[in-house]
Amino acid sequence: MNWAVTTYDSAFGYVSAHGAPLVDLLDPQPGERVIDLGCGTGTFSAEIAERGAEVLGIDGSLEMVAQATAHYPGLSFAVGDAHNFTTSESFDAVASNAALHWMTRDPDAVIASVHAALRPGGRFVAEMGGVGNCAELIAAMQTAWRVFGLGEPELPWYFPSPAEYTNRLEEGGFTVRLLEYADRPTRMTEGPNGAADWVRTYAAGALADVPPELVDPLLGRINDLAAPALRRESGWVADYVRLRFAAVRKPDGKSPLDVL
């Protein structure tokens, strides 16, 4: 995934801004060691560090990690693949904000890597897109692609149902303590080209397969299609549906019932 790092941080800062309640759910304590998985430009890592925890931000994008390091030179960041990252020491918690749904290759491998990084009893706390996330935006994309005679766009996201992800966590060695699933319509703050700009930022890979001369008219059609559902007098709204959970790594050798 090639991110437009500057655009992501300035125009789409609302993604990071919604991480604050997740920090409260994580409740990092002074001296704890916490991984921010899919740290992006480091905003969520910094919020965790403000609570006194020692944070390691991990992201698959070299550009994102470079930006995070520049913004927060006192924190530690590393480039790593969430599907197979390893750590030399055990951590007290792994947290992830708006990143797990980008880790599509093998969600179970991501969970296994988190499990391996945690001490027994360690916490896995995250928020991600759930089933139905961005349904109107995606429908507008798919319709626009068909209108222009293009093949179905390749969508780079994994939006599981609560039951599906709970099962993955339990099978992966975790006990789920809390799982919330709710609509969260979120105002876009980047200007008048809301749906088009959203696609440029979050579905850049799909746009890369579109003939250059069709990109602008295609994005214009996406705006036309999405506007009835997502454009308000106050601006554009993204139809987010979020899945938020808190789970703990089961003690080694214990069954799920042993940790109730």
Short mmCIF file of N, CA and C in Angstrom, two decimals, residues 74-240:
data_model
loop_
_atom_site.label_atom_id
_atom_site.label_comp_id
_atom_site.label_asym_id
_atom_site.label_seq_id
_atom_site.Cartn_x
_atom_site.Cartn_y
_atom_site.Cartn_z
N GLY A 74 11.24 11.12 20.10
CA GLY A 74 11.48 10.46 21.37
C GLY A 74 10.87 9.08 21.48
N LEU A 75 10.11 8.66 20.47
CA LEU A 75 9.47 7.35 20.48
C LEU A 75 10.18 6.40 19.53
N SER A 76 9.90 5.12 19.69
CA SER A 76 10.54 4.09 18.86
C SER A 76 9.57 3.60 17.80
N PHE A 77 10.05 3.54 16.56
CA PHE A 77 9.25 3.06 15.45
C PHE A 77 10.07 2.09 14.61
N ALA A 78 9.39 1.15 13.98
CA ALA A 78 10.08 0.17 13.16
C ALA A 78 9.19 -0.24 12.00
N VAL A 79 9.82 -0.54 10.87
CA VAL A 79 9.10 -1.09 9.72
C VAL A 79 8.94 -2.59 9.94
N GLY A 80 7.72 -3.07 9.80
CA GLY A 80 7.48 -4.50 9.99
C GLY A 80 6.15 -4.92 9.41
N ASP A 81 6.07 -6.17 8.99
CA ASP A 81 4.84 -6.75 8.45
C ASP A 81 4.04 -7.34 9.60
N ALA A 82 2.82 -6.87 9.79
CA ALA A 82 2.00 -7.32 10.91
C ALA A 82 1.71 -8.82 10.86
N HIS A 83 1.83 -9.42 9.67
CA HIS A 83 1.54 -10.85 9.54
C HIS A 83 2.64 -11.73 10.13
N ASN A 84 3.84 -11.19 10.26
CA ASN A 84 4.93 -12.05 10.72
C ASN A 84 5.99 -11.31 11.54
N PHE A 85 5.63 -10.20 12.17
CA PHE A 85 6.61 -9.48 12.97
C PHE A 85 6.97 -10.29 14.22
N THR A 86 8.18 -10.08 14.71
CA THR A 86 8.62 -10.76 15.92
C THR A 86 9.27 -9.74 16.85
N THR A 87 9.28 -10.07 18.14
CA THR A 87 9.92 -9.21 19.13
C THR A 87 10.84 -10.05 20.00
N SER A 88 11.90 -9.43 20.49
CA SER A 88 12.86 -10.17 21.33
C SER A 88 12.38 -10.29 22.76
N GLU A 89 11.43 -9.43 23.17
CA GLU A 89 10.88 -9.46 24.52
C GLU A 89 9.36 -9.45 24.46
N SER A 90 8.74 -9.90 25.53
CA SER A 90 7.28 -9.90 25.60
C SER A 90 6.77 -8.51 25.97
N PHE A 91 5.60 -8.17 25.43
CA PHE A 91 4.98 -6.88 25.69
C PHE A 91 3.74 -7.06 26.54
N ASP A 92 3.36 -5.97 27.22
CA ASP A 92 2.17 -6.00 28.07
C ASP A 92 0.89 -5.83 27.27
N ALA A 93 0.99 -5.17 26.13
CA ALA A 93 -0.21 -4.91 25.34
C ALA A 93 0.17 -4.65 23.89
N VAL A 94 -0.76 -4.98 23.00
CA VAL A 94 -0.69 -4.58 21.60
C VAL A 94 -1.98 -3.82 21.31
N ALA A 95 -1.84 -2.66 20.71
CA ALA A 95 -3.00 -1.84 20.36
C ALA A 95 -2.95 -1.52 18.87
N SER A 96 -4.11 -1.30 18.28
CA SER A 96 -4.16 -0.98 16.86
C SER A 96 -5.39 -0.13 16.59
N ASN A 97 -5.19 0.99 15.91
CA ASN A 97 -6.28 1.90 15.61
C ASN A 97 -6.43 2.06 14.10
N ALA A 98 -7.58 1.60 13.57
CA ALA A 98 -7.91 1.77 12.15
C ALA A 98 -6.84 1.19 11.23
N ALA A 99 -6.28 0.05 11.62
CA ALA A 99 -5.22 -0.54 10.81
C ALA A 99 -5.45 -2.01 10.49
N LEU A 100 -6.08 -2.77 11.37
CA LEU A 100 -6.22 -4.21 11.15
C LEU A 100 -6.96 -4.54 9.86
N HIS A 101 -7.87 -3.67 9.44
CA HIS A 101 -8.63 -3.99 8.23
C HIS A 101 -7.79 -3.84 6.96
N TRP A 102 -6.58 -3.27 7.08
CA TRP A 102 -5.67 -3.23 5.94
C TRP A 102 -4.81 -4.50 5.85
N MET A 103 -4.82 -5.31 6.88
CA MET A 103 -3.95 -6.48 6.95
C MET A 103 -4.72 -7.70 6.44
N THR A 104 -4.83 -7.77 5.12
CA THR A 104 -5.79 -8.68 4.50
C THR A 104 -5.21 -10.03 4.11
N ARG A 105 -3.90 -10.14 4.03
CA ARG A 105 -3.32 -11.36 3.48
C ARG A 105 -3.69 -12.59 4.29
N ASP A 106 -3.65 -12.47 5.61
CA ASP A 106 -3.97 -13.60 6.48
C ASP A 106 -4.27 -13.06 7.88
N PRO A 107 -5.53 -12.74 8.16
CA PRO A 107 -5.86 -12.18 9.48
C PRO A 107 -5.44 -13.08 10.63
N ASP A 108 -5.49 -14.39 10.44
CA ASP A 108 -5.09 -15.29 11.52
C ASP A 108 -3.59 -15.18 11.81
N ALA A 109 -2.80 -14.92 10.78
CA ALA A 109 -1.36 -14.75 10.99
C ALA A 109 -1.07 -13.49 11.80
N VAL A 110 -1.85 -12.43 11.56
CA VAL A 110 -1.70 -11.21 12.35
C VAL A 110 -1.98 -11.50 13.82
N ILE A 111 -3.08 -12.20 14.07
CA ILE A 111 -3.44 -12.53 15.45
C ILE A 111 -2.36 -13.40 16.09
N ALA A 112 -1.81 -14.34 15.33
CA ALA A 112 -0.76 -15.20 15.85
C ALA A 112 0.49 -14.40 16.20
N SER A 113 0.83 -13.41 15.38
CA SER A 113 2.00 -12.58 15.67
C SER A 113 1.78 -11.73 16.91
N VAL A 114 0.56 -11.21 17.07
CA VAL A 114 0.23 -10.45 18.27
C VAL A 114 0.33 -11.34 19.50
N HIS A 115 -0.22 -12.55 19.39
CA HIS A 115 -0.18 -13.50 20.49
C HIS A 115 1.26 -13.78 20.92
N ALA A 116 2.13 -13.99 19.95
CA ALA A 116 3.53 -14.31 20.24
C ALA A 116 4.26 -13.14 20.89
N ALA A 117 3.81 -11.91 20.59
CA ALA A 117 4.49 -10.73 21.13
C ALA A 117 4.07 -10.41 22.56
N LEU A 118 2.95 -10.98 23.00
CA LEU A 118 2.41 -10.65 24.31
C LEU A 118 2.84 -11.63 25.39
N ARG A 119 2.98 -11.14 26.59
CA ARG A 119 3.13 -12.03 27.74
C ARG A 119 1.78 -12.68 28.01
N PRO A 120 1.74 -13.83 28.67
CA PRO A 120 0.46 -14.41 29.07
C PRO A 120 -0.34 -13.40 29.91
N GLY A 121 -1.59 -13.22 29.57
CA GLY A 121 -2.40 -12.22 30.23
C GLY A 121 -2.30 -10.84 29.60
N GLY A 122 -1.43 -10.68 28.60
CA GLY A 122 -1.28 -9.41 27.92
C GLY A 122 -2.53 -9.04 27.13
N ARG A 123 -2.69 -7.75 26.87
CA ARG A 123 -3.92 -7.24 26.27
C ARG A 123 -3.75 -6.97 24.78
N PHE A 124 -4.80 -7.28 24.04
CA PHE A 124 -4.90 -6.93 22.62
C PHE A 124 -6.15 -6.07 22.48
N VAL A 125 -5.94 -4.78 22.17
CA VAL A 125 -7.03 -3.81 22.13
C VAL A 125 -6.98 -3.11 20.77
N ALA A 126 -8.10 -3.06 20.08
CA ALA A 126 -8.06 -2.50 18.73
C ALA A 126 -9.43 -2.01 18.30
N GLU A 127 -9.39 -1.14 17.29
CA GLU A 127 -10.59 -0.74 16.57
C GLU A 127 -10.30 -0.85 15.09
N MET A 128 -11.27 -1.40 14.36
CA MET A 128 -11.11 -1.63 12.92
C MET A 128 -12.47 -1.48 12.25
N GLY A 129 -12.47 -1.46 10.93
CA GLY A 129 -13.72 -1.47 10.21
C GLY A 129 -14.39 -2.82 10.34
N GLY A 130 -15.70 -2.81 10.57
CA GLY A 130 -16.47 -4.03 10.64
C GLY A 130 -17.33 -4.21 9.40
N VAL A 131 -17.97 -5.35 9.30
CA VAL A 131 -18.80 -5.63 8.13
C VAL A 131 -19.80 -4.49 7.92
N GLY A 132 -19.93 -4.04 6.68
CA GLY A 132 -20.77 -2.90 6.36
C GLY A 132 -20.04 -1.58 6.37
N ASN A 133 -18.77 -1.57 6.77
CA ASN A 133 -18.01 -0.34 6.79
C ASN A 133 -17.90 0.24 5.38
N CYS A 134 -18.19 1.53 5.26
CA CYS A 134 -18.06 2.25 3.98
C CYS A 134 -18.91 1.62 2.87
N ALA A 135 -20.05 1.07 3.23
CA ALA A 135 -20.88 0.38 2.24
C ALA A 135 -21.32 1.31 1.11
N GLU A 136 -21.71 2.53 1.44
CA GLU A 136 -22.15 3.47 0.41
C GLU A 136 -20.98 3.90 -0.47
N LEU A 137 -19.82 4.14 0.14
CA LEU A 137 -18.64 4.51 -0.63
C LEU A 137 -18.22 3.39 -1.57
N ILE A 138 -18.24 2.18 -1.06
CA ILE A 138 -17.85 1.04 -1.89
C ILE A 138 -18.85 0.81 -3.01
N ALA A 139 -20.14 0.94 -2.70
CA ALA A 139 -21.16 0.76 -3.74
C ALA A 139 -21.00 1.80 -4.84
N ALA A 140 -20.68 3.05 -4.47
CA ALA A 140 -20.46 4.09 -5.47
C ALA A 140 -19.25 3.76 -6.34
N MET A 141 -18.18 3.26 -5.71
CA MET A 141 -17.01 2.83 -6.48
C MET A 141 -17.37 1.75 -7.48
N GLN A 142 -18.01 0.70 -7.00
CA GLN A 142 -18.32 -0.44 -7.85
C GLN A 142 -19.23 -0.06 -9.01
N THR A 143 -20.22 0.79 -8.73
CA THR A 143 -21.12 1.23 -9.79
C THR A 143 -20.38 2.08 -10.81
N ALA A 144 -19.54 3.00 -10.35
CA ALA A 144 -18.79 3.85 -11.27
C ALA A 144 -17.87 3.02 -12.16
N TRP A 145 -17.21 2.03 -11.57
CA TRP A 145 -16.34 1.16 -12.38
C TRP A 145 -17.15 0.50 -13.50
N ARG A 146 -18.36 0.02 -13.17
CA ARG A 146 -19.19 -0.63 -14.19
C ARG A 146 -19.64 0.36 -15.26
N VAL A 147 -20.01 1.57 -14.83
CA VAL A 147 -20.46 2.59 -15.77
C VAL A 147 -19.39 2.88 -16.81
N PHE A 148 -18.14 2.87 -16.38
CA PHE A 148 -17.04 3.17 -17.30
C PHE A 148 -16.48 1.91 -17.98
N GLY A 149 -17.18 0.80 -17.83
CA GLY A 149 -16.78 -0.43 -18.51
C GLY A 149 -15.52 -1.05 -17.98
N LEU A 150 -15.22 -0.79 -16.73
CA LEU A 150 -14.01 -1.33 -16.12
C LEU A 150 -14.34 -2.60 -15.34
N GLY A 151 -13.34 -3.44 -15.12
CA GLY A 151 -13.54 -4.62 -14.30
C GLY A 151 -13.80 -4.22 -12.85
N GLU A 152 -14.31 -5.15 -12.09
CA GLU A 152 -14.60 -4.89 -10.68
C GLU A 152 -13.34 -4.37 -9.96
N PRO A 153 -13.45 -3.26 -9.21
CA PRO A 153 -12.26 -2.74 -8.52
C PRO A 153 -11.80 -3.71 -7.43
N GLU A 154 -10.50 -3.85 -7.30
CA GLU A 154 -9.95 -4.69 -6.23
C GLU A 154 -9.95 -3.88 -4.94
N LEU A 155 -10.70 -4.37 -3.96
CA LEU A 155 -10.84 -3.66 -2.69
C LEU A 155 -9.80 -4.16 -1.69
N PRO A 156 -9.06 -3.26 -1.06
CA PRO A 156 -7.91 -3.67 -0.23
C PRO A 156 -8.24 -3.83 1.25
N TRP A 157 -9.50 -4.10 1.60
CA TRP A 157 -9.87 -4.10 3.01
C TRP A 157 -10.50 -5.42 3.44
N TYR A 158 -10.41 -5.66 4.74
CA TYR A 158 -11.03 -6.82 5.38
C TYR A 158 -11.92 -6.31 6.50
N PHE A 159 -13.23 -6.42 6.31
CA PHE A 159 -14.20 -5.92 7.28
C PHE A 159 -15.01 -7.10 7.83
N PRO A 160 -14.56 -7.69 8.95
CA PRO A 160 -15.22 -8.88 9.47
C PRO A 160 -16.47 -8.56 10.29
N SER A 161 -17.31 -9.57 10.45
CA SER A 161 -18.43 -9.45 11.37
C SER A 161 -17.93 -9.65 12.80
N PRO A 162 -18.69 -9.21 13.79
CA PRO A 162 -18.27 -9.44 15.19
C PRO A 162 -18.08 -10.91 15.49
N ALA A 163 -18.99 -11.76 15.01
CA ALA A 163 -18.87 -13.19 15.29
C ALA A 163 -17.62 -13.78 14.64
N GLU A 164 -17.34 -13.37 13.41
CA GLU A 164 -16.16 -13.89 12.71
C GLU A 164 -14.88 -13.53 13.44
N TYR A 165 -14.75 -12.25 13.84
CA TYR A 165 -13.48 -11.85 14.44
C TYR A 165 -13.36 -12.38 15.86
N THR A 166 -14.47 -12.49 16.57
CA THR A 166 -14.42 -13.11 17.89
C THR A 166 -13.92 -14.53 17.78
N ASN A 167 -14.40 -15.28 16.80
CA ASN A 167 -13.96 -16.66 16.61
C ASN A 167 -12.48 -16.71 16.29
N ARG A 168 -12.00 -15.80 15.45
CA ARG A 168 -10.57 -15.78 15.12
C ARG A 168 -9.73 -15.52 16.37
N LEU A 169 -10.16 -14.58 17.19
CA LEU A 169 -9.42 -14.28 18.41
C LEU A 169 -9.40 -15.45 19.37
N GLU A 170 -10.55 -16.08 19.57
CA GLU A 170 -10.63 -17.22 20.48
C GLU A 170 -9.78 -18.38 19.97
N GLU A 171 -9.87 -18.65 18.68
CA GLU A 171 -9.06 -19.72 18.09
C GLU A 171 -7.57 -19.40 18.15
N GLY A 172 -7.25 -18.10 18.17
CA GLY A 172 -5.86 -17.67 18.18
C GLY A 172 -5.26 -17.56 19.57
N GLY A 173 -5.99 -18.00 20.58
CA GLY A 173 -5.41 -18.01 21.93
C GLY A 173 -5.77 -16.83 22.80
N PHE A 174 -6.87 -16.14 22.46
CA PHE A 174 -7.30 -14.99 23.25
C PHE A 174 -8.67 -15.24 23.87
N THR A 175 -8.92 -14.57 24.97
CA THR A 175 -10.25 -14.48 25.54
C THR A 175 -10.77 -13.08 25.30
N VAL A 176 -11.91 -12.97 24.64
CA VAL A 176 -12.49 -11.66 24.34
C VAL A 176 -13.23 -11.15 25.56
N ARG A 177 -12.80 -10.00 26.06
CA ARG A 177 -13.42 -9.38 27.23
C ARG A 177 -14.51 -8.39 26.84
N LEU A 178 -14.34 -7.74 25.71
CA LEU A 178 -15.30 -6.73 25.26
C LEU A 178 -15.24 -6.67 23.75
N LEU A 179 -16.43 -6.57 23.12
CA LEU A 179 -16.48 -6.34 21.69
C LEU A 179 -17.69 -5.46 21.40
N GLU A 180 -17.44 -4.33 20.77
CA GLU A 180 -18.49 -3.38 20.40
C GLU A 180 -18.54 -3.25 18.89
N TYR A 181 -19.75 -3.16 18.36
CA TYR A 181 -19.94 -3.06 16.91
C TYR A 181 -21.03 -2.02 16.67
N ALA A 182 -20.70 -0.93 15.99
CA ALA A 182 -21.66 0.16 15.89
C ALA A 182 -21.38 1.02 14.66
N ASP A 183 -22.45 1.62 14.14
CA ASP A 183 -22.29 2.65 13.12
C ASP A 183 -21.60 3.86 13.73
N ARG A 184 -20.70 4.47 12.94
CA ARG A 184 -20.08 5.70 13.40
C ARG A 184 -19.90 6.65 12.21
N PRO A 185 -21.01 7.22 11.74
CA PRO A 185 -20.87 8.20 10.66
C PRO A 185 -19.88 9.28 11.07
N THR A 186 -18.95 9.57 10.18
CA THR A 186 -17.84 10.44 10.54
C THR A 186 -17.67 11.53 9.49
N ARG A 187 -17.72 12.76 9.93
CA ARG A 187 -17.58 13.87 9.00
C ARG A 187 -16.19 13.89 8.39
N MET A 188 -16.14 14.01 7.07
CA MET A 188 -14.87 14.22 6.39
C MET A 188 -14.56 15.71 6.44
N THR A 189 -13.30 16.01 6.60
CA THR A 189 -12.91 17.41 6.78
C THR A 189 -12.03 17.93 5.65
N GLU A 190 -11.94 17.17 4.57
CA GLU A 190 -10.96 17.52 3.55
C GLU A 190 -11.49 18.43 2.46
N GLY A 191 -12.77 18.80 2.46
CA GLY A 191 -13.26 19.74 1.46
C GLY A 191 -14.40 19.17 0.64
N PRO A 192 -14.69 19.82 -0.47
CA PRO A 192 -15.90 19.50 -1.23
C PRO A 192 -15.87 18.19 -2.00
N ASN A 193 -14.71 17.65 -2.25
CA ASN A 193 -14.61 16.43 -3.06
C ASN A 193 -14.49 15.20 -2.19
N GLY A 194 -15.39 15.09 -1.22
CA GLY A 194 -15.29 14.07 -0.18
C GLY A 194 -15.10 12.66 -0.66
N ALA A 195 -16.07 12.10 -1.39
CA ALA A 195 -15.98 10.71 -1.81
C ALA A 195 -14.81 10.51 -2.76
N ALA A 196 -14.61 11.43 -3.68
CA ALA A 196 -13.51 11.33 -4.62
C ALA A 196 -12.16 11.35 -3.90
N ASP A 197 -12.02 12.27 -2.95
CA ASP A 197 -10.76 12.35 -2.22
C ASP A 197 -10.55 11.12 -1.34
N TRP A 198 -11.64 10.60 -0.79
CA TRP A 198 -11.56 9.38 0.02
C TRP A 198 -11.02 8.23 -0.83
N VAL A 199 -11.54 8.10 -2.05
CA VAL A 199 -11.08 7.03 -2.94
C VAL A 199 -9.62 7.24 -3.32
N ARG A 200 -9.24 8.48 -3.60
CA ARG A 200 -7.84 8.75 -3.95
C ARG A 200 -6.89 8.31 -2.83
N THR A 201 -7.30 8.51 -1.59
CA THR A 201 -6.43 8.20 -0.46
C THR A 201 -6.48 6.72 -0.09
N TYR A 202 -7.68 6.16 0.00
CA TYR A 202 -7.83 4.83 0.57
C TYR A 202 -7.96 3.71 -0.46
N ALA A 203 -8.18 4.06 -1.72
CA ALA A 203 -8.28 3.03 -2.76
C ALA A 203 -7.36 3.37 -3.93
N ALA A 204 -6.17 3.89 -3.58
CA ALA A 204 -5.21 4.29 -4.61
C ALA A 204 -4.80 3.11 -5.49
N GLY A 205 -4.73 1.92 -4.90
CA GLY A 205 -4.35 0.76 -5.69
C GLY A 205 -5.35 0.45 -6.78
N ALA A 206 -6.64 0.59 -6.47
CA ALA A 206 -7.67 0.36 -7.48
C ALA A 206 -7.61 1.42 -8.57
N LEU A 207 -7.36 2.67 -8.19
CA LEU A 207 -7.25 3.74 -9.18
C LEU A 207 -6.05 3.56 -10.09
N ALA A 208 -4.99 2.93 -9.58
CA ALA A 208 -3.78 2.75 -10.38
C ALA A 208 -4.04 1.90 -11.62
N ASP A 209 -5.08 1.08 -11.59
CA ASP A 209 -5.41 0.22 -12.73
C ASP A 209 -6.35 0.89 -13.72
N VAL A 210 -6.75 2.12 -13.44
CA VAL A 210 -7.67 2.86 -14.31
C VAL A 210 -6.88 3.68 -15.32
N PRO A 211 -7.26 3.66 -16.60
CA PRO A 211 -6.56 4.51 -17.58
C PRO A 211 -6.56 5.96 -17.11
N PRO A 212 -5.41 6.64 -17.22
CA PRO A 212 -5.29 7.99 -16.67
C PRO A 212 -6.37 8.95 -17.13
N GLU A 213 -6.80 8.84 -18.38
CA GLU A 213 -7.79 9.78 -18.88
C GLU A 213 -9.19 9.56 -18.29
N LEU A 214 -9.37 8.43 -17.62
CA LEU A 214 -10.67 8.13 -17.03
C LEU A 214 -10.74 8.46 -15.53
N VAL A 215 -9.59 8.73 -14.91
CA VAL A 215 -9.57 8.88 -13.46
C VAL A 215 -10.47 10.02 -13.00
N ASP A 216 -10.31 11.21 -13.56
CA ASP A 216 -11.10 12.35 -13.10
C ASP A 216 -12.59 12.16 -13.36
N PRO A 217 -13.01 11.76 -14.57
CA PRO A 217 -14.44 11.54 -14.75
C PRO A 217 -14.99 10.40 -13.89
N LEU A 218 -14.18 9.39 -13.65
CA LEU A 218 -14.60 8.29 -12.77
C LEU A 218 -14.84 8.80 -11.35
N LEU A 219 -13.92 9.61 -10.84
CA LEU A 219 -14.08 10.15 -9.50
C LEU A 219 -15.27 11.10 -9.42
N GLY A 220 -15.50 11.85 -10.48
CA GLY A 220 -16.67 12.71 -10.51
C GLY A 220 -17.96 11.91 -10.43
N ARG A 221 -18.00 10.78 -11.13
CA ARG A 221 -19.18 9.92 -11.07
C ARG A 221 -19.35 9.31 -9.68
N ILE A 222 -18.26 8.96 -9.04
CA ILE A 222 -18.33 8.44 -7.66
C ILE A 222 -18.97 9.47 -6.75
N ASN A 223 -18.55 10.73 -6.88
CA ASN A 223 -19.16 11.78 -6.06
C ASN A 223 -20.66 11.89 -6.33
N ASP A 224 -21.04 11.84 -7.60
CA ASP A 224 -22.45 11.94 -7.94
C ASP A 224 -23.25 10.79 -7.33
N LEU A 225 -22.69 9.60 -7.37
CA LEU A 225 -23.38 8.42 -6.86
C LEU A 225 -23.46 8.41 -5.33
N ALA A 226 -22.40 8.89 -4.68
CA ALA A 226 -22.35 8.84 -3.21
C ALA A 226 -23.06 10.01 -2.55
N ALA A 227 -23.21 11.11 -3.27
CA ALA A 227 -23.72 12.34 -2.66
C ALA A 227 -25.09 12.18 -1.99
N PRO A 228 -26.07 11.51 -2.61
CA PRO A 228 -27.38 11.42 -1.95
C PRO A 228 -27.32 10.83 -0.55
N ALA A 229 -26.44 9.88 -0.32
CA ALA A 229 -26.35 9.22 0.99
C ALA A 229 -25.35 9.88 1.92
N LEU A 230 -24.32 10.52 1.38
CA LEU A 230 -23.18 10.91 2.22
C LEU A 230 -22.88 12.41 2.26
N ARG A 231 -23.53 13.19 1.41
CA ARG A 231 -23.25 14.63 1.45
C ARG A 231 -24.35 15.34 2.21
N ARG A 232 -23.95 16.11 3.21
CA ARG A 232 -24.88 16.88 4.03
C ARG A 232 -24.63 18.37 3.78
N GLU A 233 -25.51 19.20 4.32
CA GLU A 233 -25.29 20.64 4.20
C GLU A 233 -23.98 21.06 4.87
N SER A 234 -23.61 20.33 5.91
CA SER A 234 -22.39 20.66 6.65
C SER A 234 -21.13 20.04 6.05
N GLY A 235 -21.28 19.18 5.05
CA GLY A 235 -20.13 18.54 4.43
C GLY A 235 -20.35 17.06 4.21
N TRP A 236 -19.30 16.39 3.76
CA TRP A 236 -19.37 14.96 3.47
C TRP A 236 -19.22 14.14 4.75
N VAL A 237 -19.88 12.98 4.76
CA VAL A 237 -19.81 12.06 5.88
C VAL A 237 -19.41 10.68 5.36
N ALA A 238 -18.45 10.05 6.01
CA ALA A 238 -18.07 8.67 5.68
C ALA A 238 -18.94 7.72 6.49
N ASP A 239 -19.48 6.71 5.84
CA ASP A 239 -20.39 5.78 6.52
C ASP A 239 -19.60 4.65 7.19
N TYR A 240 -18.90 5.02 8.25
CA TYR A 240 -18.06 4.06 8.95
C TYR A 240 -18.90 3.16 9.87
#
